[in-house]
Amino acid sequence: MRIAIASDHGGYDQKGPIAAYLEDQGHDVTDFGPHDASSVDYPDYADPVARAVATGKADRGILICGTGIGMALVADKVSGVRAAPIQNVNFAHLFRQHNNGNVLCLSGRFVSLEDNERIIDEFLTTEFEGGRHVARVEKVMREDDPDFGGVAR
Ligand code: RB5
């Protein structure tokens, strides 16, 4: 799988090991930085990963900040992206199965590297369930349309 990855300083320590973990599994990883542990602004790193996924240059995105929250806030604003901060394997499973999530946002400060690797495994191996979730995800995505007036069913 083509995976775009980035962090801020809060996720920097885990980014290298996670990229190596993915490469060991045979994934094609593009690292959008940062390339040292200096303090940076997470929107500058979430944006290129989200755009890589939205434009089809990457199949999935993985973003790591202190909590995963800031990264998800940014990535979700890019059309075509479904991002969420995920802290455990059950949520990773449902994020794929129900929400067809394509950008995984991890916490580098509150979740261990080992636990994040298990979360990543689940994110990369769980299929979207389809069925009743298709129309719901389509309704999520229509919020990307600037002409959508809201709440139409
Ligand atoms: C950086 O201090 C921190 O705010 C950031 O890593 C992230 O947790 C934001 O949501």
PDB file of C-alpha atoms and ligand atoms in Angstrom:
ATOM      1  CA  MET A   1       0.000   0.000   0.000  1.00  0.00           C
ATOM      2  CA  ARG A   2       1.184   3.592  -0.644  1.00  0.00           C
ATOM      3  CA  ILE A   3       1.173   5.299   2.741  1.00  0.00           C
ATOM      4  CA  ALA A   4       1.782   8.995   3.403  1.00  0.00           C
ATOM      5  CA  ILE A   5       3.038   9.765   6.902  1.00  0.00           C
ATOM      6  CA  ALA A   6       3.872  12.893   8.903  1.00  0.00           C
ATOM      7  CA  SER A   7       3.998  14.122  12.473  1.00  0.00           C
ATOM      8  CA  ASP A   8       4.657  17.224  14.517  1.00  0.00           C
ATOM      9  CA  HIS A   9       7.111  17.388  17.418  1.00  0.00           C
ATOM     10  CA  GLY A  10       4.573  15.576  19.623  1.00  0.00           C
ATOM     11  CA  GLY A  11       4.648  12.562  17.346  1.00  0.00           C
ATOM     12  CA  TYR A  12       8.158  12.845  15.966  1.00  0.00           C
ATOM     13  CA  ASP A  13       9.746  10.150  18.159  1.00  0.00           C
ATOM     14  CA  GLN A  14       7.265   7.556  16.901  1.00  0.00           C
ATOM     15  CA  LYS A  15       7.253   8.597  13.239  1.00  0.00           C
ATOM     16  CA  GLY A  16      10.606   7.017  12.301  1.00  0.00           C
ATOM     17  CA  PRO A  17       9.881   3.671  13.994  1.00  0.00           C
ATOM     18  CA  ILE A  18       6.374   3.605  12.489  1.00  0.00           C
ATOM     19  CA  ALA A  19       7.703   4.353   8.983  1.00  0.00           C
ATOM     20  CA  ALA A  20      10.272   1.562   9.408  1.00  0.00           C
ATOM     21  CA  TYR A  21       7.565  -0.791  10.703  1.00  0.00           C
ATOM     22  CA  LEU A  22       5.469  -0.085   7.600  1.00  0.00           C
ATOM     23  CA  GLU A  23       8.413  -0.483   5.229  1.00  0.00           C
ATOM     24  CA  ASP A  24       9.287  -3.828   6.855  1.00  0.00           C
ATOM     25  CA  GLN A  25       5.766  -4.941   5.906  1.00  0.00           C
ATOM     26  CA  GLY A  26       6.425  -3.997   2.271  1.00  0.00           C
ATOM     27  CA  HIS A  27       4.469  -0.747   2.186  1.00  0.00           C
ATOM     28  CA  ASP A  28       5.597   2.178   0.035  1.00  0.00           C
ATOM     29  CA  VAL A  29       6.006   4.988   2.589  1.00  0.00           C
ATOM     30  CA  THR A  30       6.310   8.698   1.790  1.00  0.00           C
ATOM     31  CA  ASP A  31       7.492  10.761   4.773  1.00  0.00           C
ATOM     32  CA  PHE A  32       6.235  14.356   4.668  1.00  0.00           C
ATOM     33  CA  GLY A  33       8.309  15.333   7.704  1.00  0.00           C
ATOM     34  CA  PRO A  34       9.339  16.915   9.899  1.00  0.00           C
ATOM     35  CA  HIS A  35      12.934  15.728   9.790  1.00  0.00           C
ATOM     36  CA  ASP A  36      13.983  16.764  13.281  1.00  0.00           C
ATOM     37  CA  ALA A  37      12.247  17.166  16.647  1.00  0.00           C
ATOM     38  CA  SER A  38      11.914  20.986  16.554  1.00  0.00           C
ATOM     39  CA  SER A  39       8.589  22.503  17.520  1.00  0.00           C
ATOM     40  CA  VAL A  40       6.383  22.852  14.423  1.00  0.00           C
ATOM     41  CA  ASP A  41       2.742  23.576  13.611  1.00  0.00           C
ATOM     42  CA  TYR A  42       0.766  20.380  12.993  1.00  0.00           C
ATOM     43  CA  PRO A  43      -1.409  21.877  10.169  1.00  0.00           C
ATOM     44  CA  ASP A  44       1.734  22.253   8.021  1.00  0.00           C
ATOM     45  CA  TYR A  45       2.281  18.475   8.191  1.00  0.00           C
ATOM     46  CA  ALA A  46      -1.309  17.207   8.198  1.00  0.00           C
ATOM     47  CA  ASP A  47      -2.120  19.136   5.022  1.00  0.00           C
ATOM     48  CA  PRO A  48       0.283  17.426   2.548  1.00  0.00           C
ATOM     49  CA  VAL A  49      -0.620  13.966   3.832  1.00  0.00           C
ATOM     50  CA  ALA A  50      -4.349  14.679   3.555  1.00  0.00           C
ATOM     51  CA  ARG A  51      -3.892  16.061   0.038  1.00  0.00           C
ATOM     52  CA  ALA A  52      -1.817  13.039  -1.013  1.00  0.00           C
ATOM     53  CA  VAL A  53      -4.702  10.776   0.024  1.00  0.00           C
ATOM     54  CA  ALA A  54      -7.402  13.036  -1.443  1.00  0.00           C
ATOM     55  CA  THR A  55      -5.651  13.149  -4.829  1.00  0.00           C
ATOM     56  CA  GLY A  56      -4.962   9.405  -4.931  1.00  0.00           C
ATOM     57  CA  LYS A  57      -1.187   9.771  -4.658  1.00  0.00           C
ATOM     58  CA  ALA A  58      -1.374   7.734  -1.455  1.00  0.00           C
ATOM     59  CA  ASP A  59      -3.821   4.981  -0.510  1.00  0.00           C
ATOM     60  CA  ARG A  60      -3.817   5.862   3.187  1.00  0.00           C
ATOM     61  CA  GLY A  61      -2.418   8.496   5.515  1.00  0.00           C
ATOM     62  CA  ILE A  62      -0.974   8.218   9.006  1.00  0.00           C
ATOM     63  CA  LEU A  63      -0.487  11.357  11.112  1.00  0.00           C
ATOM     64  CA  ILE A  64       1.032  11.514  14.586  1.00  0.00           C
ATOM     65  CA  CYS A  65       0.870  14.478  16.946  1.00  0.00           C
ATOM     66  CA  GLY A  66       0.608  14.739  20.736  1.00  0.00           C
ATOM     67  CA  THR A  67      -3.013  13.616  20.830  1.00  0.00           C
ATOM     68  CA  GLY A  68      -3.963  12.914  17.193  1.00  0.00           C
ATOM     69  CA  ILE A  69      -6.706  15.529  17.542  1.00  0.00           C
ATOM     70  CA  GLY A  70      -5.107  18.499  15.794  1.00  0.00           C
ATOM     71  CA  MET A  71      -4.013  16.341  12.882  1.00  0.00           C
ATOM     72  CA  ALA A  72      -7.559  15.012  12.456  1.00  0.00           C
ATOM     73  CA  LEU A  73      -9.071  18.500  12.588  1.00  0.00           C
ATOM     74  CA  VAL A  74      -6.883  19.589   9.680  1.00  0.00           C
ATOM     75  CA  ALA A  75      -7.058  16.430   7.582  1.00  0.00           C
ATOM     76  CA  ASP A  76     -10.865  16.264   7.758  1.00  0.00           C
ATOM     77  CA  LYS A  77     -11.105  19.693   6.137  1.00  0.00           C
ATOM     78  CA  VAL A  78      -9.534  18.336   2.936  1.00  0.00           C
ATOM     79  CA  SER A  79     -12.197  17.079   0.509  1.00  0.00           C
ATOM     80  CA  GLY A  80     -12.208  13.320   0.183  1.00  0.00           C
ATOM     81  CA  VAL A  81     -10.526  12.669   3.515  1.00  0.00           C
ATOM     82  CA  ARG A  82     -12.073  10.760   6.405  1.00  0.00           C
ATOM     83  CA  ALA A  83      -9.722  11.206   9.356  1.00  0.00           C
ATOM     84  CA  ALA A  84     -10.096  10.527  13.071  1.00  0.00           C
ATOM     85  CA  PRO A  85      -7.938  10.429  16.187  1.00  0.00           C
ATOM     86  CA  ILE A  86      -7.744   6.749  17.188  1.00  0.00           C
ATOM     87  CA  GLN A  87      -6.418   5.460  20.513  1.00  0.00           C
ATOM     88  CA  ASN A  88      -7.250   1.761  20.510  1.00  0.00           C
ATOM     89  CA  VAL A  89      -7.627  -1.258  18.239  1.00  0.00           C
ATOM     90  CA  ASN A  90     -11.411  -1.485  18.551  1.00  0.00           C
ATOM     91  CA  PHE A  91     -11.820   2.070  17.323  1.00  0.00           C
ATOM     92  CA  ALA A  92      -9.357   1.402  14.477  1.00  0.00           C
ATOM     93  CA  HIS A  93     -11.461  -1.586  13.443  1.00  0.00           C
ATOM     94  CA  LEU A  94     -14.727   0.375  13.445  1.00  0.00           C
ATOM     95  CA  PHE A  95     -13.107   3.401  11.787  1.00  0.00           C
ATOM     96  CA  ARG A  96     -12.413   1.173   8.790  1.00  0.00           C
ATOM     97  CA  GLN A  97     -15.471  -1.081   8.954  1.00  0.00           C
ATOM     98  CA  HIS A  98     -18.115   1.619   9.457  1.00  0.00           C
ATOM     99  CA  ASN A  99     -16.506   4.900   8.400  1.00  0.00           C
ATOM    100  CA  ASN A 100     -14.166   3.771   5.596  1.00  0.00           C
ATOM    101  CA  GLY A 101     -11.505   5.938   7.245  1.00  0.00           C
ATOM    102  CA  ASN A 102      -8.513   6.787   5.094  1.00  0.00           C
ATOM    103  CA  VAL A 103      -6.322   8.918   7.383  1.00  0.00           C
ATOM    104  CA  LEU A 104      -5.386   7.516  10.792  1.00  0.00           C
ATOM    105  CA  CYS A 105      -4.414  10.088  13.413  1.00  0.00           C
ATOM    106  CA  LEU A 106      -2.338   8.780  16.304  1.00  0.00           C
ATOM    107  CA  SER A 107      -1.216  10.075  19.681  1.00  0.00           C
ATOM    108  CA  GLY A 108       2.530  10.066  20.201  1.00  0.00           C
ATOM    109  CA  ARG A 109       2.224  11.235  23.801  1.00  0.00           C
ATOM    110  CA  PHE A 110      -0.535   9.107  25.309  1.00  0.00           C
ATOM    111  CA  VAL A 111      -0.315   5.848  23.331  1.00  0.00           C
ATOM    112  CA  SER A 112       2.808   3.649  23.224  1.00  0.00           C
ATOM    113  CA  LEU A 113       4.590   2.780  19.992  1.00  0.00           C
ATOM    114  CA  GLU A 114       3.635  -0.870  20.469  1.00  0.00           C
ATOM    115  CA  ASP A 115      -0.049  -0.026  20.886  1.00  0.00           C
ATOM    116  CA  ASN A 116       0.067   2.324  17.891  1.00  0.00           C
ATOM    117  CA  GLU A 117       1.559  -0.499  15.791  1.00  0.00           C
ATOM    118  CA  ARG A 118      -1.401  -2.729  16.725  1.00  0.00           C
ATOM    119  CA  ILE A 119      -3.769   0.140  15.813  1.00  0.00           C
ATOM    120  CA  ILE A 120      -1.998   0.538  12.457  1.00  0.00           C
ATOM    121  CA  ASP A 121      -2.248  -3.211  11.772  1.00  0.00           C
ATOM    122  CA  GLU A 122      -6.010  -3.014  12.306  1.00  0.00           C
ATOM    123  CA  PHE A 123      -6.335   0.135  10.192  1.00  0.00           C
ATOM    124  CA  LEU A 124      -4.470  -1.430   7.266  1.00  0.00           C
ATOM    125  CA  THR A 125      -6.124  -4.857   7.309  1.00  0.00           C
ATOM    126  CA  THR A 126      -9.790  -4.118   8.048  1.00  0.00           C
ATOM    127  CA  GLU A 127     -12.116  -3.729   5.055  1.00  0.00           C
ATOM    128  CA  PHE A 128     -15.003  -1.275   4.827  1.00  0.00           C
ATOM    129  CA  GLU A 129     -18.148  -3.271   5.562  1.00  0.00           C
ATOM    130  CA  GLY A 130     -20.333  -1.489   2.971  1.00  0.00           C
ATOM    131  CA  GLY A 131     -24.050  -2.267   3.257  1.00  0.00           C
ATOM    132  CA  ARG A 132     -25.893   0.142   5.522  1.00  0.00           C
ATOM    133  CA  HIS A 133     -22.704   2.175   5.946  1.00  0.00           C
ATOM    134  CA  VAL A 134     -22.450   3.179   2.275  1.00  0.00           C
ATOM    135  CA  ALA A 135     -25.224   5.782   2.353  1.00  0.00           C
ATOM    136  CA  ARG A 136     -23.964   7.099   5.698  1.00  0.00           C
ATOM    137  CA  VAL A 137     -20.447   7.620   4.400  1.00  0.00           C
ATOM    138  CA  GLU A 138     -21.884   9.244   1.260  1.00  0.00           C
ATOM    139  CA  LYS A 139     -23.757  11.640   3.545  1.00  0.00           C
ATOM    140  CA  VAL A 140     -20.516  12.406   5.348  1.00  0.00           C
ATOM    141  CA  MET A 141     -18.812  13.185   2.054  1.00  0.00           C
ATOM    142  CA  ARG A 142     -21.538  15.475   0.728  1.00  0.00           C
ATOM    143  CA  GLU A 143     -20.446  17.895   3.455  1.00  0.00           C
ATOM    144  CA  ASP A 144     -17.401  18.457   1.209  1.00  0.00           C
ATOM    145  CA  ASP A 145     -19.663  19.981  -1.441  1.00  0.00           C
ATOM    146  CA  PRO A 146     -19.786  23.786  -1.011  1.00  0.00           C
ATOM    147  CA  ASP A 147     -23.215  23.782  -2.679  1.00  0.00           C
ATOM    148  CA  PHE A 148     -24.715  21.354  -0.185  1.00  0.00           C
ATOM    149  CA  GLY A 149     -27.178  23.301   1.900  1.00  0.00           C
ATOM    150  CA  GLY A 150     -27.216  20.881   4.799  1.00  0.00           C
ATOM    151  CA  VAL A 151     -29.626  18.442   6.445  1.00  0.00           C
ATOM    152  CA  ALA A 152     -31.306  17.195   3.229  1.00  0.00           C
ATOM    153  CA  ARG A 153     -32.097  13.493   3.635  1.00  0.00           C
TER     154      ARG A 153
HETATM  155  C1  RB5 B   1       1.654  20.232  20.358  1.00  0.00           C
HETATM  156  O1  RB5 B   1       2.018  20.725  21.606  1.00  0.00           O
HETATM  157  C2  RB5 B   1       0.268  19.614  20.425  1.00  0.00           C
HETATM  158  O2  RB5 B   1      -0.693  20.608  20.571  1.00  0.00           O
HETATM  159  C3  RB5 B   1       0.000  18.782  19.185  1.00  0.00           C
HETATM  160  O3  RB5 B   1       0.968  17.789  19.088  1.00  0.00           O
HETATM  161  C4  RB5 B   1      -1.318  18.069  19.106  1.00  0.00           C
HETATM  162  O4  RB5 B   1      -1.556  17.295  20.243  1.00  0.00           O
HETATM  163  C5  RB5 B   1      -2.475  18.895  18.715  1.00  0.00           C
HETATM  164  O5  RB5 B   1      -3.607  18.435  18.630  1.00  0.00           O
END
